[in-house]
Short mmCIF file of C-alpha atoms and ligand atoms in Angstrom, two decimals:
data_model
loop_
_atom_site.label_atom_id
_atom_site.label_comp_id
_atom_site.label_asym_id
_atom_site.label_seq_id
_atom_site.Cartn_x
_atom_site.Cartn_y
_atom_site.Cartn_z
CA MET W 23 60.88 120.89 115.44
CA PRO W 24 59.91 124.35 114.19
CA VAL W 25 59.92 123.69 110.44
CA ASN W 26 58.17 120.33 110.64
CA SER W 27 55.64 120.97 113.34
CA LEU W 28 53.17 118.24 114.25
CA LYS W 29 50.64 120.10 112.13
CA GLN W 30 52.95 119.90 109.16
CA LEU W 31 53.57 116.19 109.76
CA GLN W 32 49.81 115.66 109.92
CA ILE W 33 49.49 117.25 106.48
CA PHE W 34 52.22 114.96 105.09
CA LEU W 35 50.43 112.00 106.67
CA GLU W 36 47.11 112.90 105.04
CA VAL W 37 48.72 113.27 101.62
CA ALA W 38 50.63 110.00 102.05
CA THR W 39 47.31 108.35 102.91
CA GLU W 40 45.64 109.76 99.81
CA ALA W 41 48.53 108.48 97.70
CA ALA W 42 48.53 105.02 99.33
CA LEU W 43 44.79 104.63 98.83
CA ALA W 44 45.18 105.63 95.18
CA GLY W 45 47.95 103.06 94.68
CA GLY W 46 45.94 100.42 96.55
CA ALA W 47 42.91 100.97 94.32
CA VAL W 48 45.09 100.32 91.29
CA LEU W 49 46.42 97.09 92.84
CA GLN W 50 42.87 95.95 93.54
CA SER W 51 41.84 96.68 89.96
CA TYR W 52 44.59 94.43 88.55
CA TRP W 53 44.21 91.67 91.18
CA GLY W 54 43.92 88.29 89.45
CA LYS W 55 44.05 89.86 86.00
CA LEU W 56 47.78 89.93 85.23
CA ASP W 57 48.86 88.40 81.96
CA ASP W 58 52.40 89.79 81.76
CA VAL W 59 54.82 89.31 84.64
CA GLN W 60 58.44 90.16 83.88
CA GLU W 61 61.75 89.62 85.69
CA LYS W 62 63.59 92.90 86.01
CA GLY W 63 67.06 91.74 87.02
CA ARG W 64 67.79 88.87 89.34
CA PRO W 65 65.75 85.67 89.08
CA GLY W 66 62.47 86.09 90.90
CA ASP W 67 62.63 89.91 91.02
CA LEU W 68 59.34 90.58 89.28
CA VAL W 69 57.61 93.65 87.93
CA THR W 70 54.08 93.87 86.61
CA VAL W 71 51.83 96.43 84.99
CA ALA W 72 50.23 96.80 88.43
CA ASP W 73 53.52 97.92 90.06
CA LYS W 74 53.94 100.60 87.40
CA ALA W 75 50.34 101.81 87.38
CA SER W 76 50.24 101.96 91.17
CA GLU W 77 53.42 104.02 91.20
CA GLU W 78 52.00 106.43 88.63
CA ALA W 79 48.89 106.95 90.74
CA ILE W 80 50.98 107.56 93.88
CA LEU W 81 53.34 109.97 92.15
CA ALA W 82 50.44 111.95 90.68
CA VAL W 83 49.10 112.63 94.19
CA LEU W 84 52.49 113.57 95.64
CA GLN W 85 53.38 115.72 92.65
CA ARG W 86 50.10 117.62 92.95
CA HIS W 87 50.66 118.44 96.63
CA PHE W 88 54.45 118.69 96.85
CA PRO W 89 55.98 119.43 93.44
CA ASP W 90 59.27 120.48 95.07
CA HIS W 91 59.84 117.31 97.07
CA SER W 92 62.29 114.62 95.96
CA VAL W 93 61.17 111.08 95.28
CA LEU W 94 62.83 107.68 95.47
CA ALA W 95 60.39 105.29 93.84
CA GLU W 96 61.12 101.62 93.17
CA GLU W 97 60.04 101.47 89.54
CA SER W 98 60.86 104.94 88.20
CA GLY W 99 63.87 105.76 90.37
CA THR W 100 64.91 109.08 91.81
CA SER W 101 63.55 112.48 90.91
CA GLY W 102 65.02 115.56 92.51
CA GLU W 103 67.99 115.65 94.83
CA PRO W 104 68.22 112.48 97.00
CA SER W 105 69.78 114.53 99.81
CA ALA W 106 66.89 117.04 99.72
CA GLU W 107 65.08 117.98 102.92
CA TYR W 108 62.01 115.97 101.85
CA LEU W 109 62.45 112.59 100.18
CA TRP W 110 59.50 110.27 99.61
CA ALA W 111 60.45 106.57 99.56
CA ILE W 112 57.80 104.67 97.61
CA ASP W 113 57.13 100.99 97.07
CA PRO W 114 54.03 100.88 94.87
CA LEU W 115 53.64 97.12 95.41
CA ASP W 116 55.54 95.45 98.20
CA GLY W 117 55.12 91.71 97.81
CA THR W 118 55.10 91.54 94.01
CA THR W 119 55.85 87.81 94.02
CA ASN W 120 52.87 87.17 96.28
CA TYR W 121 50.68 89.41 94.13
CA ALA W 122 51.71 87.71 90.89
CA HIS W 123 50.81 84.32 92.41
CA GLN W 124 47.54 85.65 93.83
CA TYR W 125 48.77 85.09 97.38
CA PRO W 126 47.01 87.95 99.17
CA PHE W 127 49.86 89.46 101.17
CA PHE W 128 51.00 92.71 99.56
CA ALA W 129 50.79 96.44 100.18
CA VAL W 130 51.62 99.94 99.09
CA SER W 131 54.33 101.51 101.24
CA ILE W 132 54.99 105.25 101.36
CA GLY W 133 57.52 106.79 103.72
CA LEU W 134 58.77 110.34 104.04
CA LEU W 135 62.36 110.98 105.05
CA ILE W 136 62.93 114.48 106.38
CA ASN W 137 66.62 115.34 106.31
CA GLY W 138 67.30 111.64 105.99
CA ILE W 139 65.19 110.58 108.98
CA HIS W 140 62.03 108.49 108.53
CA GLN W 141 59.18 110.56 109.96
CA VAL W 142 55.95 109.69 108.17
CA GLY W 143 54.74 106.29 107.02
CA VAL W 144 51.64 104.79 105.44
CA ILE W 145 51.23 101.12 104.51
CA PHE W 146 48.00 100.06 102.83
CA ASP W 147 47.02 96.43 102.29
CA PRO W 148 44.05 96.76 99.93
CA PHE W 149 43.10 93.07 99.98
CA HIS W 150 42.45 93.09 103.74
CA GLN W 151 41.63 96.81 103.82
CA ASP W 152 44.29 97.37 106.48
CA LEU W 153 45.48 100.97 106.54
CA PHE W 154 48.53 101.55 108.77
CA ARG W 155 49.59 105.14 109.43
CA ALA W 156 52.17 106.84 111.61
CA ALA W 157 54.10 110.07 111.96
CA LYS W 158 56.80 111.01 114.42
CA GLY W 159 55.17 112.25 117.60
CA LEU W 160 51.65 111.47 116.36
CA GLY W 161 51.48 107.76 117.17
CA ALA W 162 50.58 104.80 115.00
CA THR W 163 47.18 103.53 113.90
CA ARG W 164 45.54 100.68 112.02
CA ASN W 165 42.30 101.71 110.35
CA ARG W 166 42.51 104.89 112.44
CA GLN W 167 42.61 103.06 115.79
CA PRO W 168 45.79 103.38 117.90
CA ILE W 169 48.10 100.39 117.79
CA GLN W 170 50.89 99.16 120.03
CA VAL W 171 53.61 96.56 119.80
CA SER W 172 53.20 93.26 121.67
CA GLN W 173 54.44 92.65 125.20
CA THR W 174 56.19 89.34 124.57
CA SER W 175 59.40 89.57 126.54
CA GLU W 176 61.10 86.23 125.96
CA LEU W 177 62.51 85.00 122.70
CA HIS W 178 61.19 81.47 123.23
CA ARG W 179 57.63 82.86 123.42
CA SER W 180 58.00 85.11 120.39
CA LEU W 181 56.71 84.89 116.82
CA LEU W 182 59.11 86.47 114.34
CA VAL W 183 59.20 87.21 110.64
CA THR W 184 61.99 87.65 108.13
CA GLY W 185 62.64 87.52 104.39
CA PHE W 186 65.24 86.55 101.81
CA ALA W 187 66.52 89.11 99.33
CA TYR W 188 66.70 88.48 95.59
CA ASP W 189 70.51 88.11 95.79
CA ARG W 190 70.17 85.08 98.09
CA ARG W 191 71.71 82.70 95.55
CA GLU W 192 74.77 84.93 95.16
CA THR W 193 75.90 85.45 98.73
CA ALA W 194 76.68 83.38 101.80
CA ASP W 195 75.06 86.22 103.76
CA ASN W 196 71.66 84.94 102.61
CA ASN W 197 69.87 84.76 105.98
CA TYR W 198 69.38 80.98 105.84
CA ALA W 199 71.45 80.36 108.99
CA GLU W 200 69.60 83.05 110.91
CA PHE W 201 66.26 81.59 109.83
CA CYS W 202 67.16 78.06 110.98
CA HIS W 203 68.73 79.20 114.24
CA LEU W 204 65.82 81.43 115.25
CA THR W 205 63.24 78.88 114.18
CA HIS W 206 64.72 76.68 116.93
CA LEU W 207 64.74 79.42 119.56
CA THR W 208 61.25 80.86 119.08
CA GLN W 209 57.63 79.84 118.55
CA GLY W 210 58.23 80.32 114.83
CA VAL W 211 59.65 82.47 112.09
CA ARG W 212 57.27 83.50 109.31
CA ARG W 213 58.33 84.54 105.80
CA GLY W 214 55.62 86.92 104.70
CA GLY W 215 57.09 88.09 101.41
CA ALA W 216 56.25 91.76 101.96
CA ALA W 217 58.67 93.58 104.24
CA ALA W 218 56.36 96.57 104.69
CA ILE W 219 53.55 94.38 106.03
CA ASP W 220 56.03 92.47 108.20
CA LEU W 221 56.92 95.78 109.83
CA ALA W 222 53.28 96.88 110.12
CA TYR W 223 52.48 93.57 111.84
CA VAL W 224 55.25 94.15 114.37
CA ALA W 225 53.80 97.61 114.97
CA CYS W 226 50.32 96.27 115.70
CA GLY W 227 51.49 93.34 117.83
CA ARG W 228 50.61 90.50 115.45
CA LEU W 229 54.32 89.68 115.35
CA ASP W 230 57.02 90.33 117.95
CA GLY W 231 60.03 91.03 115.74
CA PHE W 232 61.38 91.30 112.21
CA TRP W 233 64.85 91.27 110.75
CA GLU W 234 66.05 91.29 107.17
CA ARG W 235 69.01 92.25 104.98
CA GLY W 236 69.19 93.35 101.35
CA LEU W 237 66.22 95.70 101.61
CA SER W 238 65.79 99.12 99.99
CA PRO W 239 64.72 102.37 101.64
CA TRP W 240 61.22 102.06 100.11
CA ASP W 241 60.75 98.69 101.86
CA MET W 242 61.56 100.07 105.31
CA ALA W 243 60.90 103.82 105.57
CA ALA W 244 57.19 103.68 106.36
CA GLY W 245 57.38 100.53 108.50
CA ALA W 246 60.20 101.90 110.64
CA VAL W 247 58.07 104.91 111.57
CA LEU W 248 55.15 102.61 112.39
CA VAL W 249 57.17 100.35 114.69
CA GLU W 250 58.76 103.25 116.55
CA GLU W 251 55.50 105.14 116.95
CA ALA W 252 53.80 101.97 118.20
CA GLY W 253 56.38 101.76 120.99
CA GLY W 254 58.86 99.37 119.38
CA THR W 255 62.56 99.59 118.62
CA VAL W 256 64.31 99.83 115.26
CA THR W 257 68.08 99.42 114.95
CA ALA W 258 70.81 97.71 112.97
CA TYR W 259 71.35 94.01 113.74
CA ASP W 260 74.01 94.86 116.34
CA ASN W 261 71.71 97.32 118.12
CA SER W 262 73.58 100.32 116.73
CA PRO W 263 71.47 103.09 115.14
CA PHE W 264 69.35 102.11 112.15
CA LEU W 265 70.79 103.29 108.83
CA ILE W 266 68.22 103.06 106.08
CA GLN W 267 70.88 102.89 103.35
CA SER W 268 72.43 99.78 104.92
CA GLY W 269 69.55 97.59 103.74
CA ARG W 270 69.45 95.89 107.16
CA ILE W 271 66.87 96.29 109.84
CA LEU W 272 66.02 94.80 113.22
CA ALA W 273 62.57 95.91 114.38
CA THR W 274 60.95 94.48 117.48
CA ASN W 275 58.54 95.20 120.29
CA GLY W 276 61.58 96.39 122.28
CA TYR W 277 61.32 93.68 124.95
CA ILE W 278 63.07 91.01 122.88
CA HIS W 279 65.35 93.44 121.08
CA GLU W 280 68.62 92.83 122.90
CA ALA W 281 68.19 89.07 122.89
CA LEU W 282 67.41 88.99 119.17
CA SER W 283 70.26 91.38 118.39
CA HIS W 284 72.62 89.14 120.37
CA GLU W 285 71.59 86.06 118.36
CA LEU W 286 71.89 87.86 115.03
CA THR W 287 75.42 89.00 115.74
CA GLU W 288 76.53 85.48 116.81
CA ILE W 289 75.19 83.43 113.88
CA LYS W 290 77.61 82.26 111.17
CA PRO W 291 76.47 81.54 107.55
CA LEU W 292 75.44 77.97 106.69
CA ALA W 293 78.17 76.39 104.55
CA GLU W 294 75.71 74.04 102.86
CA PHE W 295 73.52 76.75 101.33
CA SER W 296 76.32 79.15 100.50
CA PRO W 297 76.85 79.96 96.83
CA ARG W 298 78.81 77.32 94.90
C1 IPD U 313 60.37 92.40 98.49
C2 IPD U 313 59.53 92.01 99.68
C3 IPD U 313 60.10 90.76 100.35
C4 IPD U 313 61.55 90.94 100.73
C5 IPD U 313 62.36 91.37 99.53
C6 IPD U 313 61.78 92.66 98.95
P1 IPD U 313 59.09 93.56 96.43
O1 IPD U 313 59.85 93.57 97.88
O2 IPD U 313 59.48 93.04 100.63
O3 IPD U 313 59.41 90.45 101.53
O4 IPD U 313 62.04 89.73 101.24
O5 IPD U 313 63.70 91.58 99.93
O6 IPD U 313 62.55 93.09 97.87
O7 IPD U 313 60.10 93.19 95.40
O8 IPD U 313 57.98 92.59 96.52
O9 IPD U 313 58.66 94.98 96.32
CA1 CA U 314 59.52 95.92 98.32
CA1 CA U 315 57.90 96.56 94.98
#
């Protein structure tokens, strides 16, 4: 990797950390003080002044260090060429619904795609002061201590997490059937409400696996690096290579990956909760 040496990736990681801490400080400053929460499209898809201010703080850091890099940010969209060598995928507040309800499970998520491949990721949960960092070939850490995925090797002993996208009322592919089915087969399926933290928790072994559909690159880029660098596996549901544009991800500790992939490809949508 001549152009992006480990030293170069370390620099990207440090800047991503600076940006995530800046965004996290903004989220902390607005915590519990929101008086204007708006829906930005589908029912339940919220945006607050905190999302926007966090994004501004993150972009200011990235712009200062890497003015030539492209950006894909949830609230302000794309700047620069999306197919550029360096594309930052930014979620300034993952878990907006939680945040708006003062349910303390939310984070800043910043990933760097280099030639389309996720290679650097930082997820910062300012409420719990959990800082997750990873870069390809440099390992994964939580609060600067190395982390690893869990060793759970059987589905019936596993604790999983998933989520339901904002289009869940519009499609039969709403993940309800998968949730019910896997709730039966495992020790439980959590619904955290912040995909980036779900992935970070798989990376540090608090959870054994995560799957979800309907996600955006900014939800997954950083977390995918974390899981892989912590020794886990990230693919599409059917175990084919992970494509960040697909919106679907299966991320596990590796040991339960095939079994979970098998279940996900077998499950049929629930007729009862399909759109009417
Ligand atoms: C959402 C969260 C949630 C997931 C949704 C995402 P947001 O992101 O990650 O867990 O289920 O699909 O859109 O809107 O809070 O940034
Ligand atoms: Ca998100
Ligand atoms: Ca968000």
